[in-house]
Coordinates of C-alpha atoms in Angstrom, one line a residue:
M20 CA 103.6 78.1 128.3
T21 CA 102.0 76.7 125.3
V22 CA 98.7 78.2 123.7
R23 CA 95.6 76.6 124.9
F24 CA 94.4 74.5 121.9
R25 CA 91.5 72.0 122.5
I26 CA 88.6 70.5 120.4
D27 CA 85.7 69.9 122.8
A28 CA 83.3 68.5 120.1
L29 CA 83.1 67.1 116.6
G30 CA 79.6 67.0 114.8
L31 CA 78.4 65.6 111.6
D32 CA 75.3 66.6 109.9
T33 CA 74.8 63.4 107.3
T34 CA 72.0 62.8 104.8
E35 CA 70.6 60.3 107.5
G36 CA 71.0 62.3 110.8
S37 CA 73.4 63.7 113.2
V38 CA 76.7 62.4 114.6
E39 CA 78.6 64.1 117.4
Y40 CA 81.6 63.0 119.5
R41 CA 82.6 65.0 122.5
F42 CA 86.4 65.1 123.8
T43 CA 86.4 65.5 127.4
S44 CA 89.6 63.8 128.5
D45 CA 93.3 65.1 127.8
L46 CA 94.0 61.8 125.7
T47 CA 91.2 60.2 123.7
V48 CA 91.9 57.2 121.6
L49 CA 89.6 56.5 118.7
A50 CA 89.8 52.5 118.4
G51 CA 88.7 50.0 116.0
P52 CA 89.8 47.9 113.0
T53 CA 90.9 49.3 109.6
G54 CA 88.3 50.6 107.5
V55 CA 85.7 51.8 110.0
G56 CA 86.3 55.4 109.3
K57 CA 88.8 56.6 112.0
T58 CA 91.1 58.4 109.6
T59 CA 87.8 59.7 107.8
L60 CA 87.0 61.3 111.1
L61 CA 90.5 63.1 111.5
E62 CA 90.6 64.3 108.0
L63 CA 87.1 65.8 108.5
I64 CA 88.5 67.7 111.7
K65 CA 91.3 68.9 109.4
F66 CA 88.7 69.8 106.8
G67 CA 86.8 71.9 109.5
F68 CA 89.8 73.8 110.3
G69 CA 89.7 75.1 106.5
A70 CA 92.5 73.0 105.4
N71 CA 92.9 70.6 102.4
A72 CA 91.7 67.1 103.4
I73 CA 91.4 63.7 102.2
L74 CA 87.8 63.1 102.1
A75 CA 86.6 59.4 102.1
P76 CA 83.6 58.5 99.7
V77 CA 81.3 58.2 102.8
A78 CA 82.1 61.7 103.6
V79 CA 81.4 63.1 99.8
E80 CA 78.3 61.2 99.7
H81 CA 76.7 61.2 103.0
V82 CA 78.2 64.2 105.4
E83 CA 76.7 67.4 104.7
S84 CA 78.5 69.6 107.0
V85 CA 81.3 69.4 109.7
T86 CA 81.0 71.4 113.0
L87 CA 84.0 71.7 115.3
E88 CA 83.8 73.3 119.0
V89 CA 87.1 74.5 119.8
R90 CA 89.0 76.6 122.4
I91 CA 92.0 78.3 120.9
G92 CA 93.7 80.7 123.3
D93 CA 91.2 82.9 125.0
E94 CA 88.4 82.0 122.6
R95 CA 85.7 79.4 122.3
L96 CA 84.3 78.9 118.9
R97 CA 82.1 76.9 117.0
L98 CA 83.1 76.3 113.3
T99 CA 80.6 74.9 110.7
R100 CA 81.9 74.2 107.1
S101 CA 79.6 72.5 104.5
L102 CA 80.9 69.7 102.0
D103 CA 79.1 70.9 99.1
K104 CA 81.4 72.3 96.7
A105 CA 79.7 75.3 96.2
K106 CA 79.3 76.1 99.8
R107 CA 82.6 74.8 101.5
A108 CA 84.3 78.3 100.6
I109 CA 82.3 79.7 103.6
V110 CA 82.6 78.8 107.3
R111 CA 80.2 79.9 109.8
V112 CA 81.6 81.0 113.1
T113 CA 79.7 81.3 116.6
D114 CA 81.3 82.7 119.5
L115 CA 80.4 80.2 122.3
I116 CA 81.4 82.6 125.1
T117 CA 79.0 85.4 124.1
R118 CA 76.7 83.1 122.2
E119 CA 76.6 85.5 119.3
R120 CA 76.8 84.5 115.6
L121 CA 79.7 86.1 114.0
Q122 CA 80.0 87.0 110.3
D123 CA 80.8 84.1 107.9
H124 CA 84.4 83.8 107.2
H125 CA 86.1 82.7 104.1
I126 CA 88.5 80.0 103.1
G127 CA 91.7 81.5 101.7
D128 CA 92.9 85.2 102.1
K129 CA 91.5 86.4 98.9
R130 CA 88.3 87.8 100.9
Q131 CA 87.9 88.8 104.2
P132 CA 87.0 88.2 107.0
A133 CA 89.0 84.9 106.5
L134 CA 89.0 82.0 108.4
N135 CA 92.8 81.8 108.5
T136 CA 92.9 85.2 110.1
L137 CA 90.6 84.4 112.8
L138 CA 92.4 81.3 113.8
M139 CA 95.8 82.7 113.6
R140 CA 94.8 85.9 115.7
C141 CA 93.4 83.2 118.4
L142 CA 96.8 81.8 118.4
G143 CA 98.4 85.2 118.9
L144 CA 99.9 85.1 115.4
P145 CA 99.6 87.8 112.6
D146 CA 98.6 86.6 109.2
D147 CA 100.4 88.3 107.0
M148 CA 104.1 86.6 107.8
R149 CA 105.9 84.9 105.0
A150 CA 108.7 82.5 105.2
A151 CA 111.5 83.4 102.7
A152 CA 113.5 80.5 101.1
G153 CA 116.7 82.4 101.7
G154 CA 120.0 81.3 99.9
N155 CA 119.7 82.7 96.2
S156 CA 115.9 83.0 96.2
T157 CA 114.5 86.4 95.2
R158 CA 111.0 85.7 96.3
E159 CA 109.5 87.1 99.3
G160 CA 108.2 83.7 100.2
A161 CA 104.9 81.9 100.5
R162 CA 102.3 83.2 103.3
I163 CA 102.2 81.3 106.5
T164 CA 98.8 79.9 107.5
F165 CA 97.1 78.0 110.0
A166 CA 97.3 75.1 107.6
D167 CA 101.0 75.3 108.2
I168 CA 100.8 75.4 111.9
L169 CA 98.6 72.2 111.7
T170 CA 101.1 70.4 110.1
Y171 CA 102.7 70.2 113.7
L172 CA 99.6 69.4 115.1
Y173 CA 98.5 66.6 113.0
I174 CA 100.3 63.5 112.1
P175 CA 98.3 62.0 109.4
Q176 CA 98.3 58.2 108.5
G177 CA 100.0 58.4 105.2
E178 CA 102.9 60.4 106.7
I179 CA 103.5 58.6 110.1
N180 CA 105.6 55.8 109.1
R181 CA 107.8 57.9 106.4
D182 CA 107.9 61.5 106.8
I183 CA 107.9 64.3 109.5
A184 CA 106.1 67.5 108.9
H185 CA 106.2 67.1 105.3
S186 CA 110.1 67.4 105.5
Q187 CA 110.8 65.4 102.5
E188 CA 108.9 68.0 100.2
S189 CA 111.5 70.4 99.5
Y190 CA 109.2 73.4 98.6
R191 CA 107.6 73.4 101.9
E192 CA 111.2 73.6 103.6
P193 CA 111.3 77.2 104.3
K194 CA 107.6 77.3 105.8
R195 CA 108.2 74.4 108.0
K196 CA 111.5 75.7 109.6
A197 CA 109.8 79.1 110.1
V198 CA 106.8 77.6 111.7
F199 CA 109.3 75.9 114.2
E200 CA 111.0 78.9 115.0
L201 CA 107.9 81.0 115.4
L202 CA 106.2 78.6 117.7
F203 CA 109.3 78.4 119.8
G204 CA 110.1 82.0 119.8
L205 CA 113.3 81.7 117.8
T206 CA 112.1 84.4 115.3
D207 CA 109.2 86.9 115.1
R208 CA 107.2 89.0 112.6
E209 CA 109.8 91.6 112.3
I210 CA 112.5 89.0 111.6
L211 CA 110.6 87.1 108.9
A212 CA 109.5 90.4 107.3
L213 CA 113.2 91.4 107.2
R214 CA 114.0 87.8 105.7
S215 CA 111.2 88.4 102.9
A216 CA 112.7 92.0 102.1
F217 CA 116.0 90.5 102.0
S218 CA 115.0 88.1 99.4
R219 CA 112.8 90.6 97.7
L220 CA 115.8 93.1 97.5
K221 CA 117.8 90.5 95.7
G222 CA 115.4 90.3 93.2
E223 CA 115.1 93.7 92.7
I224 CA 119.0 94.2 92.4
D225 CA 119.2 91.4 89.8
I226 CA 116.4 93.4 87.8
A227 CA 118.5 96.7 88.3
E228 CA 121.8 95.0 87.4
T229 CA 120.2 93.4 84.2
Q230 CA 118.7 96.7 83.0
H231 CA 122.0 98.6 83.7
D232 CA 124.1 95.9 81.5
T233 CA 121.7 96.1 79.0
V234 CA 121.5 100.0 78.6
V235 CA 125.7 99.8 78.9
Q236 CA 126.0 97.0 76.2
F237 CA 123.8 99.2 73.9
L238 CA 125.7 102.4 74.5
R239 CA 128.8 100.4 73.7
D240 CA 127.2 98.8 70.6
S241 CA 126.6 102.5 69.4
G242 CA 130.2 103.4 69.6
T243 CA 130.6 105.3 72.9
S244 CA 132.8 103.8 75.4
G245 CA 131.8 106.4 78.0
R246 CA 130.0 109.3 79.1
E247 CA 133.0 111.5 78.7
E248 CA 133.3 110.8 74.9
A249 CA 129.5 111.4 74.4
E250 CA 130.0 114.8 76.1
L251 CA 132.9 115.7 74.0
A252 CA 131.0 114.7 70.7
F253 CA 128.1 116.8 71.9
E254 CA 130.3 119.9 72.5
R255 CA 131.8 119.5 69.1
A256 CA 128.4 119.4 67.4
Q257 CA 127.2 122.5 69.3
T258 CA 130.6 124.3 68.2
A259 CA 129.8 123.2 64.5
Q260 CA 126.1 124.5 64.6
Q261 CA 127.5 128.0 65.9
E262 CA 129.9 128.0 63.3
A263 CA 127.5 127.3 60.6
E264 CA 124.9 129.9 61.9
S265 CA 127.6 132.7 61.7
S266 CA 128.5 131.8 58.3
L267 CA 124.7 132.0 57.4
V268 CA 124.6 135.4 58.9
R269 CA 127.7 136.6 57.0
L270 CA 126.4 135.1 53.9
R271 CA 122.9 136.7 54.5
E272 CA 124.4 140.3 55.0
S273 CA 126.4 139.9 51.8
I274 CA 123.5 138.9 49.5
D275 CA 121.0 141.4 50.6
P276 CA 122.7 144.4 48.7
V277 CA 123.2 142.6 45.5
T278 CA 119.8 143.6 43.9
D279 CA 120.5 146.9 41.8
R280 CA 117.9 149.1 40.0
E281 CA 118.2 147.5 36.5
T282 CA 117.8 144.1 38.0
Q283 CA 114.7 145.4 39.9
T284 CA 113.4 147.0 36.6
L285 CA 113.7 143.5 34.9
R286 CA 111.9 141.7 37.6
D287 CA 109.1 144.3 37.8
L288 CA 108.9 143.9 33.8
L289 CA 109.0 140.2 34.1
T290 CA 106.1 140.3 36.8
E291 CA 104.1 142.3 34.5
A292 CA 104.6 140.3 31.8
E293 CA 103.4 137.1 33.6
R294 CA 100.5 138.9 34.9
G295 CA 99.5 140.1 31.0
L296 CA 100.2 136.7 30.0
A297 CA 97.7 135.3 32.4
D298 CA 95.0 137.9 31.4
T299 CA 95.6 137.1 27.7
R300 CA 95.3 133.4 28.2
A301 CA 92.0 134.2 30.3
A302 CA 90.5 136.2 27.2
E303 CA 91.5 133.2 24.8
T304 CA 89.6 130.6 27.0
D305 CA 86.5 133.2 27.2
L306 CA 86.8 133.6 23.2
T307 CA 86.9 129.8 22.6
R308 CA 84.2 129.2 25.1
G309 CA 81.7 132.1 23.1
H310 CA 82.9 130.5 19.5
A311 CA 81.5 126.9 20.8
Q312 CA 78.2 128.7 22.1
Y313 CA 77.5 130.4 18.9
T314 CA 78.5 127.5 16.9
A315 CA 75.9 125.5 18.8
E316 CA 73.1 128.0 18.3
R317 CA 74.0 128.3 14.6
R318 CA 73.3 124.4 14.3
R319 CA 70.0 124.5 16.2
V320 CA 68.7 127.5 13.9
Q321 CA 69.7 125.5 10.6
A322 CA 67.9 122.4 12.0
D323 CA 64.6 124.8 12.3
L324 CA 65.2 126.0 8.8
D325 CA 65.6 122.4 7.5
R326 CA 62.4 121.6 9.3
L327 CA 60.2 124.2 7.7
D328 CA 61.7 123.3 4.1
R329 CA 60.7 119.4 4.8
M330 CA 57.3 120.5 6.1
R331 CA 56.8 122.6 2.9
E332 CA 58.2 119.9 0.5
A333 CA 55.8 117.3 2.2
G334 CA 52.8 119.7 1.7
Q335 CA 53.4 120.1 -1.9
R336 CA 53.7 116.4 -2.4
L337 CA 50.6 115.6 -0.6
A338 CA 48.5 118.3 -2.3
D339 CA 48.5 116.5 -5.5
I340 CA 46.8 113.2 -4.1
E341 CA 43.0 113.2 -4.9
F342 CA 40.7 110.5 -3.8
T343 CA 38.5 108.9 -6.5
V344 CA 37.1 106.0 -4.3
C345 CA 35.8 106.4 -0.7
P346 CA 38.2 104.4 1.5
R347 CA 35.2 103.0 3.4
C348 CA 32.6 101.8 0.9
M349 CA 34.7 101.8 -2.1
Q350 CA 32.1 103.8 -4.2
S351 CA 33.4 106.2 -6.8
L352 CA 33.6 109.9 -6.2
R353 CA 34.3 111.1 -9.7
T354 CA 30.5 111.9 -10.3
R355 CA 30.2 113.8 -7.1
S356 CA 29.7 117.5 -7.1
V357 CA 32.3 119.2 -4.6
P358 CA 32.0 123.0 -3.6
A359 CA 34.9 125.2 -4.1
N360 CA 37.7 124.8 -1.3
A361 CA 36.1 121.9 0.0
C362 CA 37.5 118.3 0.3
R363 CA 36.2 115.9 -2.3
L364 CA 35.9 113.3 0.5
C365 CA 34.3 115.0 3.2
L366 CA 33.0 118.0 1.7
Q367 CA 34.2 120.2 4.6
D368 CA 36.5 123.2 3.8
D369 CA 39.8 122.3 2.9
S370 CA 42.4 123.5 5.5
A371 CA 45.4 121.9 3.9
V372 CA 46.1 124.8 1.5
P373 CA 49.2 126.4 2.9
D374 CA 49.6 130.0 4.3
Q375 CA 52.5 130.8 2.1
G376 CA 52.9 134.1 3.5
H377 CA 53.4 132.7 7.1
D378 CA 56.1 130.2 5.9
Q379 CA 58.1 132.6 4.1
Y380 CA 58.5 135.0 7.0
E381 CA 59.6 132.3 9.4
V382 CA 62.1 131.2 6.6
R383 CA 63.3 134.8 6.3
Q384 CA 63.7 135.3 10.2
L385 CA 65.8 132.2 10.3
T386 CA 68.0 133.0 7.3
E387 CA 68.7 136.3 8.7
Q388 CA 69.8 134.6 12.2
L389 CA 72.0 132.5 10.2
L390 CA 73.7 135.4 8.4
E391 CA 74.1 137.2 11.8
M392 CA 75.9 134.3 13.4
D393 CA 78.1 133.5 10.4
R394 CA 79.4 137.1 11.0
Q395 CA 79.8 137.0 14.8
L396 CA 81.7 133.5 14.2
D397 CA 84.1 135.3 11.9
A398 CA 84.5 137.9 14.2
L399 CA 85.5 135.6 17.2
V400 CA 87.7 133.6 15.0
N401 CA 89.7 136.9 14.1
Q402 CA 89.7 138.0 17.6
R403 CA 91.1 134.5 18.8
E404 CA 93.7 134.7 16.3
A405 CA 94.9 138.0 17.5
V406 CA 94.5 136.7 21.3
S407 CA 96.7 133.6 20.5
R408 CA 99.6 135.8 18.7
A409 CA 99.5 138.0 21.9
V410 CA 100.0 135.1 23.9
A411 CA 102.9 134.0 22.0
D412 CA 104.5 137.5 21.9
R413 CA 104.0 137.6 25.9
Q414 CA 105.6 134.2 26.0
Q415 CA 108.5 135.6 24.0
L416 CA 108.7 138.5 26.4
I417 CA 108.7 136.3 29.4
A418 CA 111.6 133.9 28.0
H419 CA 113.6 137.0 27.0
L420 CA 113.2 138.9 30.5
T421 CA 114.2 135.5 32.2
T422 CA 117.2 135.0 30.3
M423 CA 118.3 138.6 30.9
L424 CA 117.7 138.1 34.7
D425 CA 119.7 134.9 34.7
S426 CA 122.5 136.0 33.0
R427 CA 122.8 139.4 35.1
T428 CA 122.5 137.3 38.4
E429 CA 124.3 134.3 37.7
Q430 CA 127.9 135.7 38.5
R431 CA 126.8 137.7 41.5
V432 CA 124.0 135.6 43.3
T433 CA 124.5 132.0 42.4
P434 CA 127.8 131.5 44.1
R435 CA 126.3 132.9 47.3
L436 CA 123.4 131.1 47.3
Q437 CA 125.5 127.9 47.0
A438 CA 127.4 129.0 49.9
F439 CA 124.1 129.7 51.7
S440 CA 122.8 126.2 50.8
D441 CA 126.0 124.5 52.1
A442 CA 126.0 126.7 55.2
S443 CA 122.2 125.7 56.1
Q444 CA 123.1 121.9 55.6
Q445 CA 125.9 122.2 58.0
V446 CA 123.4 123.7 60.5
A447 CA 121.0 120.7 59.9
K448 CA 123.8 118.3 60.3
A449 CA 125.3 119.9 63.7
K450 CA 121.6 120.0 65.0
A451 CA 121.0 116.4 64.2
E452 CA 124.2 115.2 65.7
Q453 CA 123.3 117.1 68.7
Q454 CA 120.0 115.3 68.9
H455 CA 121.8 112.1 68.5
W456 CA 124.2 112.8 71.5
E457 CA 121.7 114.2 73.6
A458 CA 119.9 110.8 73.4
I459 CA 123.2 109.0 74.0
L460 CA 123.7 111.5 77.1
R461 CA 120.3 110.6 78.1
Q462 CA 121.1 106.8 78.1
W463 CA 124.1 107.5 80.2
D464 CA 121.8 109.4 82.6
A465 CA 119.7 106.4 82.5
V466 CA 122.8 104.3 83.4
A467 CA 123.9 106.7 86.2
D468 CA 120.4 106.5 87.7
L469 CA 120.4 102.5 87.2
Q470 CA 123.5 102.4 88.8
A471 CA 122.4 104.7 91.8
A472 CA 119.2 102.8 92.1
T473 CA 121.3 99.5 92.2
D474 CA 123.7 100.9 94.9
Q475 CA 120.9 102.2 97.1
L476 CA 119.2 98.6 96.7
R477 CA 122.6 96.8 97.9
T478 CA 122.6 99.7 100.7
D479 CA 119.1 98.7 101.8
R480 CA 120.0 94.8 101.4
E481 CA 123.0 95.4 103.7
N482 CA 121.1 97.1 106.3
V483 CA 118.3 94.6 106.2
R484 CA 121.2 91.8 106.3
S485 CA 122.7 94.0 109.4
R486 CA 119.2 94.0 110.9
I487 CA 118.9 90.3 110.7
D488 CA 122.1 89.4 111.9
H489 CA 121.7 91.6 114.9
A490 CA 118.3 90.0 115.5
R491 CA 119.8 86.4 115.0
R492 CA 122.6 87.3 117.5
A493 CA 120.1 88.6 120.1
L494 CA 118.5 85.1 119.6
E495 CA 121.6 82.8 119.4
L496 CA 121.7 82.0 122.9
R497 CA 117.8 81.0 123.3
H498 CA 118.3 79.2 119.9
A499 CA 121.1 77.2 121.4
E500 CA 119.2 76.7 124.7
I501 CA 116.1 75.5 123.0
I502 CA 117.6 73.1 120.6
E503 CA 119.8 71.7 123.0
E504 CA 116.7 71.4 125.6
I505 CA 114.7 69.7 122.7
S506 CA 117.8 67.2 121.8
E507 CA 118.0 66.2 125.5
E508 CA 114.2 65.8 125.6
F509 CA 114.3 63.9 122.6
D510 CA 117.1 61.4 123.3
A511 CA 115.8 60.9 126.7
T512 CA 112.3 60.1 125.4
V513 CA 113.8 57.6 122.4
R514 CA 115.6 55.8 125.3
A515 CA 112.4 55.7 127.3
I516 CA 110.3 54.2 124.5
G517 CA 113.1 51.9 123.6
I518 CA 113.5 52.5 119.8
P519 CA 115.3 49.8 118.5
S520 CA 118.5 50.3 116.1
I521 CA 118.9 53.9 117.6
T522 CA 121.9 54.6 119.7
T523 CA 122.2 58.2 119.4
A524 CA 119.5 61.0 119.1
S525 CA 119.1 64.7 119.1
V526 CA 117.6 67.7 116.8
D527 CA 119.7 69.3 114.1
S528 CA 120.1 73.0 114.8
E529 CA 119.3 74.3 111.2
K530 CA 116.8 71.9 109.9
Y531 CA 115.2 71.2 113.3
L532 CA 114.6 67.4 112.2
P533 CA 115.7 64.5 114.2
V534 CA 119.4 63.3 114.2
L535 CA 119.4 59.5 114.5
N536 CA 122.7 58.0 114.8
G537 CA 124.6 60.8 113.7
K538 CA 122.5 61.2 110.5
I539 CA 119.6 63.9 109.9
F540 CA 116.1 62.3 109.2
S541 CA 115.6 62.8 105.2
K542 CA 114.4 61.1 102.2
D543 CA 118.1 59.2 101.8
N544 CA 118.1 58.4 105.8
Q545 CA 115.0 56.2 105.9
L546 CA 114.4 54.0 108.9
S547 CA 111.9 50.8 109.0
G548 CA 108.3 52.0 109.2
G549 CA 107.9 50.9 113.0
V550 CA 111.0 52.8 113.9
T551 CA 109.8 56.0 111.9
T552 CA 106.5 56.0 113.4
A553 CA 108.0 55.6 117.1
T554 CA 110.5 58.3 116.2
Q555 CA 107.6 60.4 115.1
V556 CA 105.9 59.8 118.4
A557 CA 109.1 60.6 120.4
Y558 CA 109.8 63.8 118.3
W559 CA 106.3 65.5 118.9
C560 CA 106.3 64.7 122.5
S561 CA 109.7 66.3 122.9
L562 CA 108.5 69.4 121.1
L563 CA 105.6 69.7 123.3
A564 CA 107.4 68.9 126.6
V565 CA 110.1 71.6 125.9
A566 CA 107.5 74.0 124.7
M567 CA 105.2 73.7 127.8
R568 CA 108.0 74.4 130.1
H569 CA 108.8 77.9 128.4
P570 CA 106.1 80.7 128.8
E571 CA 107.1 82.6 126.0
T572 CA 106.2 79.9 123.2
T573 CA 103.1 79.9 121.2
Y574 CA 103.1 76.5 120.6
P575 CA 99.5 75.0 120.4
A576 CA 99.0 72.2 123.2
F577 CA 97.5 69.9 121.0
L578 CA 98.4 66.6 119.0
L579 CA 96.3 64.6 116.5
I580 CA 97.8 61.2 115.8
D581 CA 96.6 58.7 113.2
S582 CA 97.3 55.1 113.2
P583 CA 100.6 54.9 115.3
R584 CA 100.0 51.1 115.9
L585 CA 99.8 50.4 112.1
A586 CA 103.6 50.2 111.2
L587 CA 104.3 48.7 114.8
N588 CA 102.5 45.4 113.8
T589 CA 103.2 43.1 116.7
A590 CA 105.8 45.3 118.5
T591 CA 103.9 45.2 121.6
N592 CA 106.5 46.4 124.0
L593 CA 107.2 49.5 121.9
T594 CA 103.4 50.3 121.3
A595 CA 103.1 50.1 125.4
A596 CA 106.2 52.2 125.8
M597 CA 104.8 54.6 123.4
Y598 CA 101.5 55.0 125.0
R599 CA 102.9 55.1 128.4
R600 CA 105.0 58.1 127.1
L601 CA 101.5 59.7 125.8
T602 CA 99.8 59.3 129.0
T603 CA 102.7 60.6 131.1
Q604 CA 102.9 63.7 128.7
V605 CA 99.0 64.5 129.4
G606 CA 99.5 63.8 133.0
V607 CA 102.1 66.5 133.5
L608 CA 99.7 69.3 133.8
A609 CA 96.2 68.1 133.5
G610 CA 94.0 70.1 131.3
R611 CA 96.9 71.8 129.5
L612 CA 97.5 69.2 126.7
Q613 CA 95.1 67.3 124.5
I614 CA 96.0 64.6 122.5
I615 CA 93.4 62.6 120.1
I616 CA 94.7 59.2 118.5
A617 CA 92.9 57.0 116.2
D618 CA 94.5 53.6 116.4
N619 CA 93.9 49.8 115.7
E620 CA 94.8 47.5 118.5
L621 CA 95.7 48.9 121.9
P622 CA 97.8 47.8 124.6
D623 CA 95.6 46.6 127.6
T624 CA 97.7 47.7 130.4
Y625 CA 97.0 51.8 130.2
R626 CA 93.1 51.5 129.0
G627 CA 92.3 53.2 132.4
H628 CA 94.7 56.2 131.7
Y629 CA 92.7 57.6 128.7
A630 CA 89.1 57.8 127.2
Q631 CA 88.6 55.3 124.4
V632 CA 85.9 55.3 121.9
D633 CA 85.4 52.0 120.2
F634 CA 84.3 51.4 116.5
D635 CA 83.5 48.3 114.6
Y636 CA 81.9 47.4 111.2
R637 CA 78.5 47.6 112.8
H638 CA 79.1 50.8 114.6
P639 CA 81.3 52.8 112.1
T640 CA 82.6 56.4 113.0
V641 CA 79.6 57.7 110.6
S642 CA 77.0 55.6 112.4
T643 CA 74.2 56.9 110.6
V644 CA 75.5 55.2 107.4
D645 CA 75.6 51.6 107.0
H646 CA 79.2 50.2 106.7
P647 CA 79.3 48.2 103.4
G648 CA 81.8 45.6 104.8
P649 CA 86.0 45.6 105.0
A650 CA 85.9 44.0 101.5
N651 CA 84.4 46.8 100.0
V652 CA 86.4 49.6 101.6
T653 CA 89.6 50.9 100.3
P654 CA 91.5 52.6 103.0
I655 CA 91.7 56.4 102.6
H656 CA 95.4 56.7 102.9
E657 CA 95.8 54.6 99.7
T658 CA 93.9 57.0 97.4
T659 CA 94.1 60.9 96.9
S660 CA 91.3 61.0 94.5
N661 CA 89.1 63.0 96.7
E662 CA 91.4 65.6 98.0
T663 CA 90.0 68.9 98.4
T664 CA 91.5 71.7 96.8
D665 CA 90.3 74.8 98.9

């Protein structure tokens, strides 16, 4: 039994008002000439379900939001999605059974709650299934979404006369086949997960094998052909280190007793001489510093003495100068009476008379200081010479003691020290080799770990393969029965419609595509547009017919077809047979299947068997917007410039 799937109403909120269409009949035909917006309406339905859609200019410029009232499974929902680019990622959801406004849902799976999750749950399907490509693919596969289910429910105008469920797009092949198997109960969530795991394990095995081969090649380039060789080299390095350390111990024990009493005395004398030399050099430095300080002080005292001499000489020279004329009024002073010890010019006491006693005392003091400093400097010079001789004597003593020690230890200690040095180098070399081989062994351990990981991945892959084969065998009988039943139904439908040029018709058991005249439908096996269109209708009607006879299928009982008459042109008999088949299909179980068709010219014979909504250029599908006329409209299937990228 198929899953209930029905569109009850479609509403458009436009800039000029609202438009609503209700679908109460099992078969509804949207009729009208090309360019009135029938495809626009169907693409807006697709857009309302959260899928990518080709939006016509009238929709982009005038339609603000799309509202769908749908019944899916046991749920009745109202979905409202804005066409504004800033808002279209959010869908407003209302539960029409409880009349409760649900949480807004997001387009895509990056944020939750997601509309895809809601729609898949309503269909009774999980939203985390993936369709692995199989073969040599190492990817888990793309996630199966409601948009993939929609390819089995909606036949767009651009595909109806050339392709079936996007089968000519190779990258969609895994998902197309997985959806077919899922809807007909030929696979389930566990099998799809196993297939994804199998592909993922193949990729992990490839990575592990590459890493393993890389490390092994590196080890071979390093000169080791195997782990055993590295272990032997590591053991040899350990043995070499032990032997070298034993030699060091023996040498150390033989060198310790060499030092005798005379040698020790010489060492003590050398140490004392070196200490005395250091003290003598320190004293020499102090004497040199003191001599420099006394010399600087003597220069200062000599400068003071020279200053006094210059002052005395200047006074003596100026004392003989007498004014004979007043420097102010230029009158003669020769006849002027001047008191004793007074200035001839100003008649005040003459203070320029030098105090000879004071000057003599200062000169005497400075002269005595100079003499004392000269004596000190002479003493410092003598002391520094004595210290310099002592430094030279101690240097000679140190050189003599060093020579005696070298000659005494040369024959006894030096050979042992050389042997000690050689043994130490051997220990260091052995340790370096051990570290090198330890690193190599760690690499071989990594090789073993990678090999074990690869073996475990292979084991896991084989286990998964076994589980997949077991599940496939369990479904083989059902798979054969379903495919055979679909093939028989498809052949009968093709004959009932009377599709020309087709003598045999069936469905391929692996690709699930029509086999016409012994050839699988493909890009390389193209039929005429009218034949392809009729084959499409026959194929989808056959799938629905078989699905409705099996209660365990999850196939949605819904079909949306855009412009089947477009490629048939004047083939009225074929068109009539096709519509006869569609009316018969919906009449088998009333209320279980809904088919909505957008078409141009319709056969008159069966108009009473379905609901029909007529459109023309005065009454287009978006009726709130005036139609610009057929000459100013580009059919939507001829451009994809406005395709959404949700």
